[in-house]
Amino acid sequence: MFRWYRYSTRCYVYMPDLPVSVNIERGDEFRNHSWFKRGWTLQELIAPTSVEFFAKDGVRLGDKNMLKSQIQEITGIPVSLLQGTSDVSSFDTEERFRWAAKRQTTRGEDLAYCLLGIFGISMSIHYGEGEEEATRRLKAKVFKSKQRHDEWRKRVENRIWQVPFERNPCFTGRTAELDHIHRQLFTQHHTAKVAITGLGGIGKTQLVIELLFRLRDEYQDCSFLWIPATTNESLLQAYRKAAQELCIPGWDDKETDVTQLVQSHLSNENAGRTVLVFDNADDIGIWVKQRTPKARRMLDCLPKGDHVSILFTTRTTELAIKLISKRECLVELPEIGKRDGKELFRKLLVKQDLLNNEDDVVALLKWLTYLPLAIVQASMYINQNKCDLQTYLSLLSEQEEDVVELLSYDFEGHGRQDSDGKNPIATTWLISFVKIRERDALAADYLSFMACVDTKNIPQLLLPPGPSRKTKTDALGTLQGYSFITIPSVDAAINIHRLSHRKISGSIGGRWP
């Protein structure tokens, strides 16, 4: 006879038929007790953190940790499992079935039902179906569960991590954006595609790198592929490298369309969950135009399936909208704000006492418009030249040419991910300006003109006339798409980003290519 009580992670087993003087080490009374012969005893021993045993008059005999050797001998359950140092899933199915051999239950079906927790599966309970049918259903469930687990383990062993960057230890903030992108990537019933847009230097690439490292820890069976999409050549080269990593037959055949190879392979569910990143997808022509008369557009070369998640970083909203399937998947990245800006600055500065002057810190961050890359660049200049914040602020008040030179200061490391390790804020925007001029000459002319006026409240009537109202609207749309300007409403005055205004105005006179 016995009674047992279970409270959360603790279980108490009362055996009043055992005398207080029972010899647990050598006697058979404890060993042959009916409690150990029950089917449900297995779960009651394994699941709770603590199981305590009591004899007649409530005398405590010990707990499962103290009595682990005796309980292992009686039940066959390994000591490591009783102590909680190993998980039940680490033992093969045959061994777990051996633990249940020769056990007794009041109902025949319970011989199968009592093992559900041991195998970590759920199954409908039908009393009256009989022991044989319940056992048959249990074994079928266990087989499928084992099959799924084996497939998962295989995906874990074969997963690809083709992300050529280390995690940035100075990454700061962006919690809301990270959570939103995560939801969009992993709650879809179709190919999930998310585009992250924003001004050059806003931290798009850094955000994605941080996200991937978090996802790698959470989704152990997921592969991650990084595709630099700056040019057609870099994109195709990365596709071929991905095909090689994935061991796709024909990857080394120069005549084969490698984009089709990768697309077909990853679209197959057997490839497993995959996250692809297309970084710096700024050239709209690569995505919407055919590379050759026979080759397809890159937009048509993306893998498909609800096991596929795709991330794009781009400076242009126009392309971002073409790449995604719904509005929620467009993430327009803002500056990081005062609090996160100060925290990033703190992580970067070598001389922490520079932060003691709160007014100087706020003034500098405000001047830099809380732009992450500008903050990193300023920090590196201050660290390497051992100047204080007042000195740096005074340099920013110099003539335009000096400010442009300051904004063009090269630096390495601290999370910047360009191939040559050097891409200051001025160079980043120069790339954007070149892209704009290639696409829309009128937009480039407007940007140069506005740089000669002011940063705020520029009337649209001041702009040089374009060939038509549509071309003017398109040009302003292009500049907004690259986040160089903002227009609160139709026909409203134009505001130009302060740092881009400084760079462009200081570069008039032939210094822009």
Short mmCIF file of C-alpha atoms in Angstrom, two decimals, residues 45-343:
data_model
loop_
_atom_site.label_atom_id
_atom_site.label_comp_id
_atom_site.label_asym_id
_atom_site.label_seq_id
_atom_site.Cartn_x
_atom_site.Cartn_y
_atom_site.Cartn_z
CA LEU A 45 10.34 9.26 -10.69
CA ILE A 46 11.73 11.10 -13.70
CA ALA A 47 9.63 14.25 -14.09
CA PRO A 48 9.82 15.85 -10.59
CA THR A 49 13.04 17.48 -9.46
CA SER A 50 12.66 15.90 -6.04
CA VAL A 51 11.01 12.60 -5.00
CA GLU A 52 10.98 11.82 -1.26
CA PHE A 53 10.07 8.49 0.35
CA PHE A 54 8.42 8.01 3.77
CA ALA A 55 7.78 4.84 5.80
CA LYS A 56 5.35 4.16 8.63
CA ASP A 57 4.51 7.13 10.88
CA GLY A 58 5.91 9.52 8.27
CA VAL A 59 9.54 8.61 8.91
CA ARG A 60 11.62 9.90 6.00
CA LEU A 61 13.63 7.23 4.21
CA GLY A 62 15.41 9.59 1.80
CA ASP A 63 14.97 11.09 -1.65
CA LYS A 64 15.68 9.80 -5.15
CA ASN A 65 19.14 11.38 -5.15
CA MET A 66 20.14 9.67 -1.90
CA LEU A 67 18.63 6.37 -3.01
CA LYS A 68 19.70 6.60 -6.66
CA SER A 69 21.69 3.35 -6.66
CA GLN A 70 18.84 1.32 -5.20
CA ILE A 71 16.24 2.92 -7.51
CA GLN A 72 18.40 2.29 -10.56
CA GLU A 73 18.73 -1.36 -9.59
CA ILE A 74 14.99 -1.69 -9.00
CA THR A 75 13.69 0.21 -12.09
CA GLY A 76 16.58 0.23 -14.56
CA ILE A 77 16.38 4.04 -14.81
CA PRO A 78 19.94 5.45 -15.15
CA VAL A 79 21.36 7.47 -12.27
CA SER A 80 22.07 10.46 -14.55
CA LEU A 81 18.37 10.68 -15.39
CA LEU A 82 17.34 10.42 -11.74
CA GLN A 83 19.77 13.21 -10.86
CA GLY A 84 18.63 15.40 -13.75
CA THR A 85 22.08 15.56 -15.35
CA SER A 86 20.81 13.98 -18.57
CA ASP A 87 17.60 14.35 -20.54
CA VAL A 88 15.19 11.48 -21.22
CA SER A 89 15.44 12.16 -24.96
CA SER A 90 19.14 11.20 -24.89
CA PHE A 91 18.23 7.54 -24.33
CA ASP A 92 17.16 5.38 -27.28
CA THR A 93 13.62 4.08 -27.59
CA GLU A 94 14.55 0.45 -26.91
CA GLU A 95 16.06 1.34 -23.54
CA ARG A 96 13.03 3.40 -22.55
CA PHE A 97 10.74 0.51 -23.44
CA ARG A 98 12.87 -1.77 -21.22
CA TRP A 99 12.15 0.48 -18.24
CA ALA A 100 8.46 -0.24 -18.75
CA ALA A 101 8.79 -4.03 -19.02
CA LYS A 102 6.75 -6.18 -16.57
CA ARG A 103 4.95 -3.21 -15.07
CA GLN A 104 1.37 -3.36 -13.87
CA THR A 105 -1.53 -0.96 -14.36
CA THR A 106 -5.16 -1.08 -13.31
CA ARG A 107 -6.26 -0.68 -16.94
CA GLY A 108 -4.51 -2.42 -19.80
CA GLU A 109 -4.41 0.73 -21.91
CA ASP A 110 -2.41 2.51 -19.21
CA LEU A 111 0.62 0.34 -20.03
CA ALA A 112 0.86 2.47 -23.18
CA TYR A 113 -0.54 5.76 -21.83
CA CYS A 114 1.91 5.92 -18.91
CA LEU A 115 4.80 6.08 -21.39
CA LEU A 116 3.66 9.22 -23.21
CA GLY A 117 5.74 11.49 -21.00
CA ILE A 118 8.75 9.17 -21.22
CA PHE A 119 8.77 9.52 -25.00
CA GLY A 120 7.73 13.16 -25.04
CA ILE A 121 4.73 12.61 -27.32
CA SER A 122 1.02 13.36 -27.15
CA MET A 123 -1.69 10.89 -28.13
CA SER A 124 -5.44 10.77 -27.70
CA ILE A 125 -6.53 8.50 -24.85
CA HIS A 126 -9.31 6.03 -25.63
CA TYR A 127 -10.15 3.80 -22.68
CA GLY A 128 -11.82 0.70 -24.07
CA GLU A 129 -9.58 0.31 -27.11
CA GLY A 130 -7.57 -2.39 -25.34
CA GLU A 131 -3.94 -2.78 -24.39
CA GLU A 132 -2.83 -4.13 -27.77
CA GLU A 133 -4.33 -1.26 -29.81
CA ALA A 134 -3.07 1.40 -27.39
CA THR A 135 0.43 -0.10 -27.54
CA ARG A 136 0.31 -0.25 -31.35
CA ARG A 137 -0.64 3.42 -31.57
CA LEU A 138 2.04 4.34 -29.06
CA LYS A 139 4.79 2.56 -31.00
CA ALA A 140 3.65 4.18 -34.26
CA LYS A 141 3.82 7.61 -32.61
CA VAL A 142 7.23 6.85 -31.12
CA PHE A 143 8.53 5.72 -34.52
CA LYS A 144 7.35 8.91 -36.21
CA SER A 145 8.75 11.03 -33.41
CA LYS A 146 12.11 9.28 -33.68
CA GLN A 147 12.08 9.72 -37.44
CA ARG A 148 11.41 13.46 -37.09
CA HIS A 149 14.13 13.74 -34.44
CA ASP A 150 16.65 11.93 -36.65
CA GLU A 151 15.80 14.25 -39.55
CA TRP A 152 16.20 17.26 -37.27
CA ARG A 153 19.58 16.01 -36.05
CA LYS A 154 20.69 15.51 -39.64
CA ARG A 155 19.69 19.09 -40.51
CA VAL A 156 21.57 20.37 -37.45
CA GLU A 157 24.71 18.50 -38.52
CA ASN A 158 24.43 19.67 -42.13
CA ARG A 159 23.32 23.26 -41.59
CA ILE A 160 25.30 26.00 -43.33
CA TRP A 161 26.59 29.17 -41.64
CA GLN A 162 27.84 31.32 -44.51
CA VAL A 163 27.93 34.68 -42.72
CA PRO A 164 31.38 36.26 -43.19
CA PHE A 165 31.21 38.58 -40.17
CA GLU A 166 31.75 38.37 -36.46
CA ARG A 167 29.14 39.56 -34.02
CA ASN A 168 29.46 43.24 -33.21
CA PRO A 169 30.05 43.59 -29.43
CA CYS A 170 29.04 47.26 -29.62
CA PHE A 171 25.63 46.65 -31.15
CA THR A 172 23.07 48.69 -29.23
CA GLY A 173 19.28 48.98 -29.08
CA ARG A 174 16.92 48.15 -31.96
CA THR A 175 14.92 45.73 -29.79
CA ALA A 176 11.57 46.62 -31.38
CA GLU A 177 12.95 46.23 -34.90
CA LEU A 178 14.61 42.91 -34.09
CA ASP A 179 11.40 41.50 -32.62
CA HIS A 180 9.30 42.74 -35.54
CA ILE A 181 11.60 41.27 -38.19
CA HIS A 182 11.77 37.98 -36.28
CA ARG A 183 7.99 37.70 -36.29
CA GLN A 184 7.74 38.48 -39.99
CA LEU A 185 10.40 35.93 -40.90
CA PHE A 186 9.05 33.01 -38.91
CA THR A 187 5.26 33.37 -38.75
CA GLN A 188 4.49 33.11 -42.45
CA HIS A 189 2.74 30.35 -44.40
CA HIS A 190 4.61 31.31 -47.54
CA THR A 191 8.06 32.58 -48.49
CA ALA A 192 8.85 35.29 -45.93
CA LYS A 193 10.57 38.34 -47.43
CA VAL A 194 11.56 41.36 -45.33
CA ALA A 195 13.28 44.49 -46.66
CA ILE A 196 15.16 46.86 -44.36
CA THR A 197 15.62 50.38 -45.72
CA GLY A 198 17.23 53.55 -44.49
CA LEU A 199 19.92 56.11 -45.01
CA GLY A 200 23.47 54.88 -45.58
CA GLY A 201 25.11 54.45 -42.16
CA ILE A 202 21.83 53.95 -40.31
CA GLY A 203 22.86 50.41 -39.29
CA LYS A 204 20.91 48.11 -41.63
CA THR A 205 23.69 45.57 -42.05
CA GLN A 206 24.58 45.64 -38.35
CA LEU A 207 20.95 44.98 -37.45
CA VAL A 208 20.84 41.93 -39.71
CA ILE A 209 24.13 40.54 -38.39
CA GLU A 210 22.87 40.79 -34.81
CA LEU A 211 19.58 39.15 -35.82
CA LEU A 212 21.34 36.23 -37.51
CA PHE A 213 23.45 35.45 -34.48
CA ARG A 214 20.31 35.41 -32.33
CA LEU A 215 18.49 33.19 -34.81
CA ARG A 216 21.43 30.79 -35.01
CA ASP A 217 21.13 30.14 -31.28
CA GLU A 218 17.35 29.71 -31.47
CA TYR A 219 17.01 27.66 -34.68
CA GLN A 220 19.71 25.01 -34.51
CA ASP A 221 18.57 23.28 -37.71
CA CYS A 222 18.50 26.47 -39.82
CA SER A 223 21.05 27.38 -42.52
CA PHE A 224 22.15 30.98 -43.06
CA LEU A 225 23.49 32.30 -46.37
CA TRP A 226 24.89 35.80 -46.97
CA ILE A 227 24.72 37.21 -50.51
CA PRO A 228 26.43 40.58 -51.18
CA ALA A 229 24.13 42.18 -53.77
CA THR A 230 26.17 45.29 -54.57
CA THR A 231 26.85 44.23 -58.17
CA ASN A 232 25.76 41.49 -60.51
CA GLU A 233 29.21 39.95 -60.26
CA SER A 234 29.31 39.86 -56.45
CA LEU A 235 25.84 38.39 -56.38
CA LEU A 236 26.63 35.57 -58.82
CA GLN A 237 29.92 34.84 -57.09
CA ALA A 238 28.13 34.49 -53.75
CA TYR A 239 25.48 32.25 -55.35
CA ARG A 240 28.23 29.93 -56.65
CA LYS A 241 29.88 29.84 -53.24
CA ALA A 242 26.51 28.99 -51.66
CA ALA A 243 25.99 26.20 -54.21
CA GLN A 244 29.41 24.82 -53.30
CA GLU A 245 28.65 24.96 -49.57
CA LEU A 246 25.33 23.22 -50.16
CA CYS A 247 27.09 20.54 -52.26
CA ILE A 248 24.69 21.03 -55.17
CA PRO A 249 25.72 18.90 -58.18
CA GLY A 250 26.91 21.08 -61.06
CA TRP A 251 27.95 24.07 -58.94
CA ASP A 252 31.39 24.15 -60.63
CA ASP A 253 30.02 24.04 -64.17
CA LYS A 254 30.67 27.50 -65.62
CA GLU A 255 27.94 27.02 -68.20
CA THR A 256 25.27 26.29 -65.59
CA ASP A 257 22.95 29.03 -64.30
CA VAL A 258 23.99 28.85 -60.65
CA THR A 259 21.05 31.01 -59.54
CA GLN A 260 18.64 28.36 -60.81
CA LEU A 261 20.64 25.62 -59.07
CA VAL A 262 20.42 27.35 -55.70
CA GLN A 263 16.78 28.31 -56.18
CA SER A 264 15.72 24.72 -57.01
CA HIS A 265 17.75 23.25 -54.15
CA LEU A 266 16.51 25.60 -51.43
CA SER A 267 12.90 25.51 -52.65
CA ASN A 268 12.83 21.80 -51.84
CA GLU A 269 11.60 21.19 -48.28
CA ASN A 270 14.31 18.57 -47.81
CA ALA A 271 16.84 21.40 -47.80
CA GLY A 272 15.43 22.46 -44.44
CA ARG A 273 14.80 25.92 -43.03
CA THR A 274 17.02 28.56 -44.62
CA VAL A 275 17.55 32.28 -44.10
CA LEU A 276 19.08 34.22 -47.02
CA VAL A 277 20.40 37.75 -46.70
CA PHE A 278 20.86 40.00 -49.73
CA ASP A 279 22.96 42.86 -48.41
CA ASN A 280 23.21 46.24 -50.17
CA ALA A 281 20.52 45.44 -52.71
CA ASP A 282 20.54 48.98 -54.08
CA ASP A 283 20.73 48.46 -57.85
CA ILE A 284 17.12 48.12 -58.98
CA GLY A 285 18.27 47.04 -62.45
CA ILE A 286 19.80 43.82 -61.11
CA TRP A 287 16.43 42.75 -59.73
CA VAL A 288 13.95 43.83 -62.39
CA LYS A 289 15.99 43.42 -65.60
CA GLN A 290 17.27 40.25 -67.23
CA ARG A 291 21.04 39.79 -66.97
CA THR A 292 21.16 38.30 -70.48
CA PRO A 293 18.43 37.44 -73.02
CA LYS A 294 18.42 33.87 -71.64
CA ALA A 295 18.92 34.61 -67.94
CA ARG A 296 16.02 35.48 -65.65
CA ARG A 297 15.64 38.54 -63.45
CA MET A 298 17.11 38.15 -59.97
CA LEU A 299 13.63 38.81 -58.60
CA ASP A 300 12.59 35.53 -60.24
CA CYS A 301 15.62 33.62 -58.93
CA LEU A 302 14.62 33.63 -55.26
CA PRO A 303 13.83 30.28 -53.59
CA LYS A 304 10.25 29.71 -52.49
CA GLY A 305 8.53 27.86 -49.67
CA ASP A 306 7.34 28.46 -46.11
CA HIS A 307 10.69 27.07 -44.92
CA VAL A 308 12.52 29.94 -46.67
CA SER A 309 13.06 33.40 -45.14
CA ILE A 310 14.72 36.19 -47.11
CA LEU A 311 16.15 39.48 -45.81
CA PHE A 312 17.14 42.45 -47.95
CA THR A 313 19.04 45.57 -46.92
CA THR A 314 18.66 48.47 -49.32
CA ARG A 315 19.00 52.22 -49.42
CA THR A 316 16.03 52.62 -51.77
CA THR A 317 12.43 52.25 -50.71
CA GLU A 318 11.31 51.82 -54.32
CA LEU A 319 13.22 48.55 -54.67
CA ALA A 320 12.23 47.42 -51.17
CA ILE A 321 8.56 47.63 -52.10
CA LYS A 322 9.15 45.54 -55.22
CA LEU A 323 10.94 42.86 -53.21
CA ILE A 324 8.40 42.26 -50.43
CA SER A 325 4.87 40.89 -50.44
CA LYS A 326 3.15 43.00 -47.75
CA ARG A 327 3.53 46.34 -46.00
CA GLU A 328 4.45 44.82 -42.62
CA CYS A 329 7.59 43.38 -44.20
CA LEU A 330 8.99 46.82 -45.03
CA VAL A 331 11.15 48.02 -42.13
CA GLU A 332 12.22 51.65 -42.42
CA LEU A 333 15.09 52.04 -39.97
CA PRO A 334 15.24 55.36 -38.06
CA GLU A 335 18.17 56.89 -36.18
CA ILE A 336 18.83 55.16 -32.88
CA GLY A 337 17.69 58.00 -30.58
CA LYS A 338 19.22 59.75 -27.61
CA ARG A 339 19.34 56.91 -25.09
CA ASP A 340 20.77 54.28 -27.45
CA GLY A 341 23.08 56.87 -29.01
CA LYS A 342 24.63 57.58 -25.61
CA GLU A 343 24.96 53.87 -24.90
#
